[in-house]
């Protein structure tokens, strides 16, 4: 089976991990700091915080944004459920706004119409690695007094109008799951330009512990004393995995280049096929392609999915609209709410895309798809 995504692990990665295993630190040590500094070179210098997953990063983001009961979070339904689930876990009400037809990203007009006085955060998702409309979303978030959050699980290394992802939102989150552009097996990170919000996020990642005596309520106990002022969790990404992440970051330029090359090949090989829509790219973005999402017309997506899978090609569907999950249905969310996202889902099929995909394998994917469609 040719998978839709796959990690790319080199001997250097293995060596970097083994070196940490032989050293003094397994958990929070120098590799964490080094990985965070390495990430910040990709976010235009915006400070980064490593956490245990992209989901944890979103949970920390909403905590650091002060999202809580009674607040609303406006976001896209065309995303992995974690974007919305983590806001719901903070007891916020998730308000889904529809997506743009070309990119599948949160539509600023729809988001603007969904914003109310209770909106605490507007969360963009850089679907497939194509940055969202950050200027428009920034303007409407500022008008609403809400924070702009970027779920950049797909888009590490992308840029928008010359500015890197990670520097565009008040809080940006990344995922380092095995299929994402850079992997730590499981892992994630946040980029936060605002110092106080960064400190809140760092605290939430570590049980909410306050270690600085100057900030403690009752500092007189002694050197061992730590206090919890707000509940947090243990979302610390260990040194072992940060070493893998740092090593992977060294190959990020090569990963991005190979993904772009494969996207250009798909674009050329699949151009003009009737009933097939290829992913579009706005002229002012440099995407970091995580997915190659095509749209299959004529109600044939299910058939194409089944036949490609049967032929050993691990196509995927990204994503079922988040509010179609029964957990949201049970909360009263109804189908039909975001028709463009639903139409996108009805046709979407992600073709295999990862740095290790060979031209010959890609040719096989294309031949198989063409044999079904034409
Ligand atoms: C992968 C992903 C997440 C969650 O990341 P994990 O590291 O798997 O927890 C969140 N949002 C989007 C859009 C993703 O693709």
mmCIF file of N, CA, C and O in Angstrom, residues 68 80 94 127 138 166 215 248 268:
data_model
loop_
_atom_site.group_PDB
_atom_site.id
_atom_site.type_symbol
_atom_site.label_atom_id
_atom_site.label_comp_id
_atom_site.label_asym_id
_atom_site.label_seq_id
_atom_site.Cartn_x
_atom_site.Cartn_y
_atom_site.Cartn_z
ATOM 1 N N UNK A 68 -12.975 30.271 28.043
ATOM 2 C CA UNK A 68 -13.653 29.524 29.104
ATOM 3 C C UNK A 68 -15.154 29.520 28.906
ATOM 4 O O UNK A 68 -15.655 29.887 27.830
ATOM 5 N N UNK A 80 -9.454 18.699 11.289
ATOM 6 C CA UNK A 80 -9.486 17.597 12.226
ATOM 7 C C UNK A 80 -10.244 18.067 13.474
ATOM 8 O O UNK A 80 -10.145 19.219 13.880
ATOM 9 N N UNK A 94 -18.509 26.376 20.373
ATOM 10 C CA UNK A 94 -17.833 26.453 19.078
ATOM 11 C C UNK A 94 -18.840 26.918 18.031
ATOM 12 O O UNK A 94 -19.932 26.358 17.920
ATOM 13 N N UNK A 127 -5.558 24.810 5.837
ATOM 14 C CA UNK A 127 -5.928 23.523 5.248
ATOM 15 C C UNK A 127 -4.945 23.104 4.153
ATOM 16 O O UNK A 127 -4.651 23.906 3.238
ATOM 17 N N UNK A 138 -7.426 38.821 10.802
ATOM 18 C CA UNK A 138 -6.831 39.692 11.828
ATOM 19 C C UNK A 138 -7.729 40.914 12.049
ATOM 20 O O UNK A 138 -8.035 41.289 13.175
ATOM 21 N N UNK A 166 3.258 31.300 11.839
ATOM 22 C CA UNK A 166 3.830 31.356 13.194
ATOM 23 C C UNK A 166 3.972 32.804 13.632
ATOM 24 O O UNK A 166 4.016 33.096 14.823
ATOM 25 N N UNK A 215 6.623 35.528 42.204
ATOM 26 C CA UNK A 215 5.233 35.408 41.746
ATOM 27 C C UNK A 215 4.392 34.558 42.678
ATOM 28 O O UNK A 215 3.192 34.381 42.451
ATOM 29 N N UNK A 248 14.984 16.694 12.520
ATOM 30 C CA UNK A 248 14.041 16.794 11.393
ATOM 31 C C UNK A 248 14.000 18.216 10.820
ATOM 32 O O UNK A 248 13.905 18.385 9.598
ATOM 33 N N UNK A 268 0.618 18.897 -13.150
ATOM 34 C CA UNK A 268 0.859 18.717 -14.581
ATOM 35 C C UNK A 268 0.195 17.441 -15.098
ATOM 36 O O UNK A 268 -0.443 17.441 -16.156
#
